[in-house]
Amino acid sequence: MRASVSVVAPVAAEMTVYFYAILFTRYPQVRALFPENMDTQRDRLLRGLLRIVDLVDDPDNLVRFCTRLGRDHRKFGALHGHYPAVGECLLDALARYAGEAWSPEVAAAWSHGYGIVAQVMMHAADEDARSRPAVWQAEVIGHVPRGHGIAEITVRPDAPYPYTAGQYASMETPWRPRAWRYYSPAHAPRSDNTVTFHVRAITRGQVSRALVYSARPGDVVRLGPTQGDMTLDPYSDRNLVCVAGGTGMAPIRALVEQAARNGMQRFVDVFVGARTAEELYGLDDMLRMSQRHHWLSVRAAVSHERIAGLEGSLPQVLGEFGPWYQHEAFLSGPVDMVTQAVNTLARQGIPQDRIHFDPFDVPALEAALRPRRTSDQDPE
C-alpha cells in the first residue's frame, strides 16, 4: 500500500479529480453529500488516505483514527451503502495512476485494507447513533459585532447539546451548504443550552464571512457533535499556563470559566497576544475575570506596536516569565503563534504530553493519536 501511494504521489491531485469524477458519474446520488466547491475536499481525501497508509502497521491508532472518521461522517449523511461505492472508485483511481506498480497483490492489499477501514467507520457510526443525533439544528438568537471582523454569535440548539469546556464544534451554515467549519464555544456549558461562538471573518473564508456579515437572529445553522481533548483534568493539581491569540481566546475563556466553576485551587496564567493593542481581543473580559479570582493572572503582548510593558510577540513574552516546567499548558490561536509558543514551552521543560492545542485545520484528520505501542508494552 505504501509503495503504491508513493508512485501516485506526484499525480495525486489529478488522481483525486479522477476519483470524484467517476464516483459522481457512477453513483450520482452520492454527490449530495459533498460541498459545491470540491477543491478543499480533494485535499482532505488525499490527507485521509496518507494517514491511513501511515497507520497500516499501527492497529491501535488505525482503529482510533477510523473510529473518529466514522463518527464525524454521520453529519455528512454517509450511509453504509456509500462505502462500497467509494471503495470501488478509489481502487479504480489508484489502479489507473499507479500504472505498472499496480498488481493483483497490491489490489488485494488495498481491498482488504479498505474493507477494514469501512467496517470500523460503520461500526463507530452505529455506536455513536445510539447515544446522540448526527446534527443539531440551532437557531441564531444573538449576533454582536466585536470589531476587526469578529462577531459573537449565540445559538440555541433544538435539543440538549453536550460538550466539555475547551472542546470545539463543527458548524454548517445555510449560505454554504455541506461546507463544515470548526469553532469553539467561548464558555463552559450553560443551563439554558445556548452556545456562544466568537467567529473571525477570514479573507477568503466563505463560511466565516457569512457568519460575521450575513447571519441574523432567526437564521438556523447545523452543529455537529463536539470534539477535542483540550479539556481540564479534574484529578490534576498542576498549575496552568494558557496562551490565546485572536478568537483563540474562546476555548481559553471557557477553560478559565470552568476552572472557576469547579472551585479550582490551582493558579492560572493567561497570556493574550495580538499585533496591536487595539486587536487584543477578549482582554478586557479576561481582566475582569482576574479581578474576581485571585488565582488568575492575565498578561498581554503586542508584536507590531511599541507599548511599554507589552511589546514583543506572545511567544517572546511568554518566555520572559515562568518557569513553566511543572505546569499544564493550553494554547489556541494562529498556527504560527501556537507553533512558536509550543517550542518556547518545550524549551522551558514542559513535556509534549502536557502541552495541549487543537488541530489546525480538519480535526478528524489531524487530531493527535497516542504513542505507538511497541511489542514490549502491555495493551490498554
Short mmCIF file of C-alpha atoms in Angstrom, two decimals:
data_model
loop_
_atom_site.label_atom_id
_atom_site.label_comp_id
_atom_site.label_asym_id
_atom_site.label_seq_id
_atom_site.Cartn_x
_atom_site.Cartn_y
_atom_site.Cartn_z
CA MET A 1 0.00 0.00 0.00
CA ARG A 2 2.80 2.43 0.87
CA ALA A 3 4.68 1.63 -2.33
CA SER A 4 1.63 2.31 -4.49
CA VAL A 5 0.91 5.60 -2.71
CA SER A 6 4.49 6.75 -3.27
CA VAL A 7 4.07 6.05 -7.00
CA VAL A 8 0.86 8.09 -7.35
CA ALA A 9 2.09 10.92 -5.08
CA PRO A 10 3.42 13.09 -7.96
CA VAL A 11 -0.02 12.96 -9.66
CA ALA A 12 -2.11 12.88 -6.50
CA ALA A 13 -4.13 16.00 -7.39
CA GLU A 14 -5.01 14.58 -10.80
CA MET A 15 -5.91 11.22 -9.26
CA THR A 16 -8.34 12.75 -6.75
CA VAL A 17 -10.07 14.70 -9.52
CA TYR A 18 -10.48 11.45 -11.44
CA PHE A 19 -11.73 9.62 -8.35
CA TYR A 20 -14.52 12.10 -7.69
CA ALA A 21 -15.40 12.27 -11.39
CA ILE A 22 -16.02 8.53 -11.64
CA LEU A 23 -17.69 8.41 -8.22
CA PHE A 24 -20.24 11.09 -9.15
CA THR A 25 -20.76 9.57 -12.62
CA ARG A 26 -21.35 6.02 -11.41
CA TYR A 27 -23.18 6.96 -8.21
CA PRO A 28 -24.79 10.39 -8.74
CA GLN A 29 -26.78 10.06 -5.51
CA VAL A 30 -23.51 10.47 -3.58
CA ARG A 31 -22.91 13.98 -4.98
CA ALA A 32 -25.36 15.49 -2.50
CA LEU A 33 -23.04 14.59 0.39
CA PHE A 34 -20.28 16.91 -0.81
CA PRO A 35 -19.93 20.72 -0.99
CA GLU A 36 -20.38 22.54 -4.26
CA ASN A 37 -16.73 23.61 -4.34
CA MET A 38 -14.65 20.42 -4.24
CA ASP A 39 -11.14 21.92 -4.11
CA THR A 40 -10.77 21.59 -0.34
CA GLN A 41 -12.47 18.20 -0.28
CA ARG A 42 -9.97 16.70 -2.73
CA ASP A 43 -7.11 17.71 -0.47
CA ARG A 44 -8.84 16.15 2.53
CA LEU A 45 -9.33 12.83 0.73
CA LEU A 46 -5.63 12.63 -0.03
CA ARG A 47 -4.64 13.53 3.52
CA GLY A 48 -7.00 10.91 4.90
CA LEU A 49 -5.52 8.25 2.63
CA LEU A 50 -1.99 9.18 3.62
CA ARG A 51 -2.89 8.99 7.30
CA ILE A 52 -4.45 5.54 6.87
CA VAL A 53 -1.42 4.25 4.96
CA ASP A 54 0.88 5.68 7.62
CA LEU A 55 -1.04 3.72 10.28
CA VAL A 56 -1.36 0.36 8.50
CA ASP A 57 1.13 -1.27 10.87
CA ASP A 58 -0.20 0.54 13.97
CA PRO A 59 -3.60 -1.12 14.54
CA ASP A 60 -4.43 0.70 17.79
CA ASN A 61 -4.13 4.13 16.23
CA LEU A 62 -5.61 3.00 12.91
CA VAL A 63 -8.78 1.92 14.70
CA ARG A 64 -8.79 5.13 16.75
CA PHE A 65 -8.41 7.25 13.61
CA CYS A 66 -11.09 5.40 11.64
CA THR A 67 -13.46 5.45 14.61
CA ARG A 68 -13.17 9.22 14.71
CA LEU A 69 -13.74 9.42 10.95
CA GLY A 70 -16.81 7.19 11.16
CA ARG A 71 -18.42 9.32 13.85
CA ASP A 72 -17.58 12.52 12.01
CA HIS A 73 -19.07 11.27 8.73
CA ARG A 74 -22.53 10.92 10.28
CA LYS A 75 -23.10 14.65 9.93
CA PHE A 76 -22.46 14.39 6.16
CA GLY A 77 -25.25 11.84 5.79
CA ALA A 78 -22.93 8.93 4.98
CA LEU A 79 -24.76 5.59 4.83
CA HIS A 80 -23.47 2.02 4.84
CA GLY A 81 -24.28 1.68 1.15
CA HIS A 82 -21.94 4.53 0.25
CA TYR A 83 -18.81 2.74 1.46
CA PRO A 84 -18.64 0.06 -1.27
CA ALA A 85 -19.16 2.72 -3.94
CA VAL A 86 -16.31 4.83 -2.60
CA GLY A 87 -14.05 1.78 -2.27
CA GLU A 88 -14.70 0.65 -5.83
CA CYS A 89 -13.90 4.07 -7.31
CA LEU A 90 -10.89 4.59 -5.05
CA LEU A 91 -9.28 1.33 -6.14
CA ASP A 92 -10.01 2.10 -9.79
CA ALA A 93 -8.39 5.52 -9.45
CA LEU A 94 -5.34 4.05 -7.72
CA ALA A 95 -5.01 1.36 -10.36
CA ARG A 96 -5.18 3.91 -13.17
CA TYR A 97 -2.49 6.18 -11.77
CA ALA A 98 -0.20 3.57 -10.20
CA GLY A 99 0.39 2.05 -13.62
CA GLU A 100 2.82 -0.87 -13.60
CA ALA A 101 3.14 -0.63 -9.81
CA TRP A 102 -0.43 -1.94 -9.55
CA SER A 103 -0.60 -5.71 -9.32
CA PRO A 104 -3.11 -8.31 -8.12
CA GLU A 105 -1.24 -8.43 -4.80
CA VAL A 106 -1.41 -4.63 -4.37
CA ALA A 107 -5.09 -4.63 -5.35
CA ALA A 108 -5.80 -7.35 -2.79
CA ALA A 109 -3.95 -5.41 -0.07
CA TRP A 110 -5.94 -2.25 -0.81
CA SER A 111 -9.22 -4.12 -0.99
CA HIS A 112 -8.55 -5.78 2.36
CA GLY A 113 -7.32 -2.56 3.95
CA TYR A 114 -10.26 -0.51 2.71
CA GLY A 115 -12.66 -3.18 3.91
CA ILE A 116 -11.25 -2.95 7.43
CA VAL A 117 -11.41 0.86 7.39
CA ALA A 118 -15.02 0.82 6.19
CA GLN A 119 -16.07 -1.73 8.81
CA VAL A 120 -14.51 0.28 11.64
CA MET A 121 -16.11 3.52 10.40
CA MET A 122 -19.55 1.97 10.01
CA HIS A 123 -19.37 0.32 13.42
CA ALA A 124 -18.32 3.62 15.02
CA ALA A 125 -21.20 5.44 13.31
CA ASP A 126 -23.70 2.84 14.52
CA GLU A 127 -22.41 3.05 18.08
CA ASP A 128 -22.49 6.84 18.01
CA ALA A 129 -26.07 6.86 16.68
CA ARG A 130 -27.25 5.02 19.79
CA SER A 131 -26.37 7.92 22.08
CA ARG A 132 -26.72 11.17 20.15
CA PRO A 133 -28.02 12.72 16.94
CA ALA A 134 -25.82 13.26 13.91
CA VAL A 135 -26.54 17.01 13.88
CA TRP A 136 -28.38 19.64 15.91
CA GLN A 137 -30.47 22.38 14.31
CA ALA A 138 -29.52 25.61 16.10
CA GLU A 139 -31.27 28.97 15.81
CA VAL A 140 -29.20 32.14 15.91
CA ILE A 141 -30.56 34.20 18.81
CA GLY A 142 -27.75 36.74 19.14
CA HIS A 143 -25.28 38.43 16.78
CA VAL A 144 -22.93 41.05 18.24
CA PRO A 145 -20.16 42.64 16.10
CA ARG A 146 -16.96 42.93 18.12
CA GLY A 147 -14.82 44.83 15.58
CA HIS A 148 -11.87 43.75 13.43
CA GLY A 149 -14.07 41.32 11.50
CA ILE A 150 -15.16 39.40 14.60
CA ALA A 151 -18.72 38.62 15.67
CA GLU A 152 -20.08 37.00 18.80
CA ILE A 153 -22.78 34.57 17.68
CA THR A 154 -25.14 32.86 20.12
CA VAL A 155 -27.29 29.90 19.05
CA ARG A 156 -29.90 27.74 20.72
CA PRO A 157 -29.77 24.07 19.62
CA ASP A 158 -33.07 22.22 19.23
CA ALA A 159 -32.01 19.56 21.76
CA PRO A 160 -29.51 19.35 24.64
CA TYR A 161 -26.04 19.92 23.21
CA PRO A 162 -23.43 18.20 25.41
CA TYR A 163 -19.82 19.37 25.49
CA THR A 164 -16.92 19.98 27.84
CA ALA A 165 -15.24 23.37 28.24
CA GLY A 166 -12.35 23.65 25.79
CA GLN A 167 -13.88 21.45 23.08
CA TYR A 168 -14.82 22.64 19.57
CA ALA A 169 -17.86 22.12 17.36
CA SER A 170 -18.33 21.80 13.61
CA MET A 171 -20.88 24.13 12.02
CA GLU A 172 -22.70 24.23 8.68
CA THR A 173 -24.48 27.39 7.52
CA PRO A 174 -27.39 27.85 5.09
CA TRP A 175 -25.17 30.12 2.96
CA ARG A 176 -22.59 27.40 2.24
CA PRO A 177 -24.32 24.00 2.46
CA ARG A 178 -22.11 20.99 3.26
CA ALA A 179 -19.11 23.24 3.98
CA TRP A 180 -18.37 22.50 7.64
CA ARG A 181 -16.05 24.67 9.75
CA TYR A 182 -14.85 24.39 13.35
CA TYR A 183 -15.46 26.89 16.17
CA SER A 184 -15.04 26.69 19.95
CA PRO A 185 -17.73 27.69 22.46
CA ALA A 186 -16.47 30.69 24.41
CA HIS A 187 -17.77 29.50 27.76
CA ALA A 188 -18.40 26.46 29.92
CA PRO A 189 -21.72 24.63 29.36
CA ARG A 190 -24.80 26.69 30.25
CA SER A 191 -28.01 25.57 31.89
CA ASP A 192 -30.15 27.20 29.16
CA ASN A 193 -28.45 25.10 26.40
CA THR A 194 -27.35 28.20 24.46
CA VAL A 195 -23.88 28.30 22.92
CA THR A 196 -21.83 31.38 22.00
CA PHE A 197 -19.10 31.29 19.36
CA HIS A 198 -16.57 34.00 18.53
CA VAL A 199 -16.03 33.98 14.75
CA ARG A 200 -13.45 35.95 12.78
CA ALA A 201 -14.13 36.60 9.07
CA ILE A 202 -11.22 35.10 7.16
CA THR A 203 -10.31 36.98 3.96
CA ARG A 204 -11.35 34.12 1.68
CA GLY A 205 -13.45 32.28 4.22
CA GLN A 206 -16.87 31.62 2.72
CA VAL A 207 -18.39 30.27 5.94
CA SER A 208 -16.77 32.68 8.40
CA ARG A 209 -17.63 35.75 6.34
CA ALA A 210 -21.24 34.64 6.02
CA LEU A 211 -21.49 34.15 9.80
CA VAL A 212 -19.90 37.52 10.61
CA TYR A 213 -21.59 39.69 7.98
CA SER A 214 -24.80 37.87 6.98
CA ALA A 215 -26.10 35.91 9.98
CA ARG A 216 -29.03 37.40 11.86
CA PRO A 217 -31.28 36.25 14.73
CA GLY A 218 -33.73 33.71 13.36
CA ASP A 219 -31.26 32.09 10.96
CA VAL A 220 -30.66 28.38 11.51
CA VAL A 221 -27.28 26.65 11.39
CA ARG A 222 -26.41 23.00 11.97
CA LEU A 223 -23.95 21.77 14.59
CA GLY A 224 -22.05 18.50 14.59
CA PRO A 225 -21.02 16.79 17.85
CA THR A 226 -18.24 18.48 19.80
CA GLN A 227 -14.74 17.06 19.65
CA GLY A 228 -11.34 17.75 21.16
CA ASP A 229 -9.17 16.81 24.11
CA MET A 230 -8.12 20.30 25.19
CA THR A 231 -10.05 19.97 28.44
CA LEU A 232 -9.24 20.19 32.14
CA ASP A 233 -8.26 17.05 34.01
CA PRO A 234 -10.33 17.23 37.23
CA TYR A 235 -7.83 14.99 39.00
CA SER A 236 -4.72 17.04 38.22
CA ASP A 237 -3.32 19.60 40.66
CA ARG A 238 -0.87 21.25 38.26
CA ASN A 239 -0.95 25.00 37.74
CA LEU A 240 -1.95 26.13 34.23
CA VAL A 241 -0.39 28.40 31.64
CA CYS A 242 -2.72 29.43 28.81
CA VAL A 243 -1.87 31.19 25.55
CA ALA A 244 -4.54 32.86 23.38
CA GLY A 245 -4.42 34.81 20.14
CA GLY A 246 -7.42 36.33 18.35
CA THR A 247 -10.56 34.23 18.56
CA GLY A 248 -8.37 31.54 20.09
CA MET A 249 -9.44 33.27 23.28
CA ALA A 250 -12.77 31.37 23.08
CA PRO A 251 -11.64 27.94 24.38
CA ILE A 252 -9.20 29.55 26.85
CA ARG A 253 -12.02 31.65 28.30
CA ALA A 254 -14.19 28.52 28.52
CA LEU A 255 -11.44 26.69 30.42
CA VAL A 256 -10.98 29.55 32.88
CA GLU A 257 -14.74 29.77 33.41
CA GLN A 258 -14.88 26.02 34.06
CA ALA A 259 -11.95 26.27 36.49
CA ALA A 260 -13.81 28.97 38.43
CA ARG A 261 -16.98 26.91 38.46
CA ASN A 262 -15.07 23.91 39.83
CA GLY A 263 -13.62 25.98 42.67
CA MET A 264 -10.16 25.07 41.44
CA GLN A 265 -7.25 25.82 43.77
CA ARG A 266 -4.62 25.89 41.03
CA PHE A 267 -3.04 29.09 39.71
CA VAL A 268 -3.72 30.06 36.09
CA ASP A 269 -1.52 32.36 33.98
CA VAL A 270 -3.15 33.61 30.78
CA PHE A 271 -1.17 35.31 28.00
CA VAL A 272 -3.14 37.19 25.34
CA GLY A 273 -1.41 38.21 22.10
CA ALA A 274 -2.14 40.39 19.06
CA ARG A 275 -0.37 42.56 16.51
CA THR A 276 -1.59 45.84 18.07
CA ALA A 277 -3.16 46.86 21.37
CA GLU A 278 -6.45 47.59 19.59
CA GLU A 279 -6.57 43.98 18.39
CA LEU A 280 -6.15 42.44 21.85
CA TYR A 281 -9.42 40.61 21.52
CA GLY A 282 -11.11 39.44 24.72
CA LEU A 283 -8.52 41.01 27.02
CA ASP A 284 -11.00 43.20 28.92
CA ASP A 285 -13.26 40.25 29.70
CA MET A 286 -10.33 38.23 30.93
CA LEU A 287 -9.05 41.10 33.11
CA ARG A 288 -12.47 41.40 34.74
CA MET A 289 -12.36 37.68 35.49
CA SER A 290 -8.92 38.11 37.08
CA GLN A 291 -10.36 40.75 39.43
CA ARG A 292 -12.86 38.18 40.71
CA HIS A 293 -10.41 35.27 41.07
CA HIS A 294 -7.12 35.63 42.97
CA TRP A 295 -5.65 32.57 41.25
CA LEU A 296 -5.94 34.09 37.75
CA SER A 297 -3.20 36.31 36.26
CA VAL A 298 -3.57 37.89 32.81
CA ARG A 299 -0.80 39.42 30.66
CA ALA A 300 -0.87 40.84 27.16
CA ALA A 301 1.67 41.16 24.34
CA VAL A 302 1.65 43.06 21.04
CA SER A 303 4.10 42.35 18.23
CA HIS A 304 3.64 45.30 15.80
CA GLU A 305 3.36 48.29 18.13
CA ARG A 306 5.71 49.90 20.65
CA ILE A 307 3.97 49.87 24.04
CA ALA A 308 5.92 49.82 27.27
CA GLY A 309 5.48 46.54 29.08
CA LEU A 310 3.56 44.92 26.23
CA GLU A 311 5.97 44.91 23.29
CA GLY A 312 7.02 41.61 21.74
CA SER A 313 5.46 38.57 20.18
CA LEU A 314 3.40 36.43 22.51
CA PRO A 315 5.92 33.53 22.50
CA GLN A 316 8.69 36.03 23.35
CA VAL A 317 6.75 37.50 26.27
CA LEU A 318 5.78 34.01 27.40
CA GLY A 319 9.46 33.08 27.56
CA GLU A 320 10.21 36.00 29.90
CA PHE A 321 8.02 34.53 32.61
CA GLY A 322 7.84 31.17 34.26
CA PRO A 323 9.41 28.76 34.84
CA TRP A 324 6.69 26.59 33.34
CA TYR A 325 8.18 23.09 33.53
CA GLN A 326 5.74 22.00 36.24
CA HIS A 327 2.67 23.47 34.50
CA GLU A 328 -0.02 22.15 32.19
CA ALA A 329 -0.25 24.28 29.02
CA PHE A 330 -3.25 25.14 26.82
CA LEU A 331 -2.78 27.07 23.57
CA SER A 332 -5.22 28.41 20.97
CA GLY A 333 -4.80 30.89 18.12
CA PRO A 334 -3.00 31.39 14.79
CA VAL A 335 -0.85 28.49 13.63
CA ASP A 336 2.48 30.36 13.76
CA MET A 337 1.80 31.71 17.23
CA VAL A 338 0.83 28.31 18.62
CA THR A 339 3.80 26.61 16.98
CA GLN A 340 6.27 29.13 18.41
CA ALA A 341 4.64 29.02 21.84
CA VAL A 342 4.86 25.22 21.86
CA ASN A 343 8.59 25.48 21.15
CA THR A 344 9.04 28.09 23.89
CA LEU A 345 7.27 25.96 26.48
CA ALA A 346 9.10 22.82 25.41
CA ARG A 347 12.44 24.61 25.84
CA GLN A 348 11.35 25.54 29.35
CA GLY A 349 10.84 21.88 30.14
CA ILE A 350 7.14 21.14 29.72
CA PRO A 351 6.76 17.63 28.26
CA GLN A 352 4.84 17.40 25.00
CA ASP A 353 2.04 15.40 26.62
CA ARG A 354 1.28 18.39 28.90
CA ILE A 355 1.08 20.92 26.03
CA HIS A 356 -2.47 20.93 24.65
CA PHE A 357 -3.72 22.57 21.46
CA ASP A 358 -6.36 21.70 18.90
CA PRO A 359 -5.71 20.56 15.31
CA PHE A 360 -5.15 23.48 12.95
CA ASP A 361 -7.43 22.50 10.06
CA VAL A 362 -9.60 19.38 9.93
CA PRO A 363 -9.75 17.76 13.37
CA ALA A 364 -10.90 14.37 12.11
CA LEU A 365 -7.72 14.16 10.03
CA GLU A 366 -5.24 15.95 12.28
CA ALA A 367 -6.14 15.14 15.88
CA ALA A 368 -3.23 13.68 17.78
CA LEU A 369 -3.07 9.94 18.27
CA ARG A 370 -1.47 8.03 21.08
CA PRO A 371 2.19 6.98 21.04
CA ARG A 372 2.76 3.87 19.02
CA ARG A 373 2.78 0.83 21.29
CA THR A 374 5.87 -1.33 20.99
CA SER A 375 5.88 -5.09 21.35
CA ASP A 376 7.17 -4.98 24.93
CA GLN A 377 4.36 -2.69 26.16
CA ASP A 378 1.20 -4.01 27.73
CA PRO A 379 -2.03 -3.34 25.85
CA GLU A 380 -4.51 -0.87 27.32
#
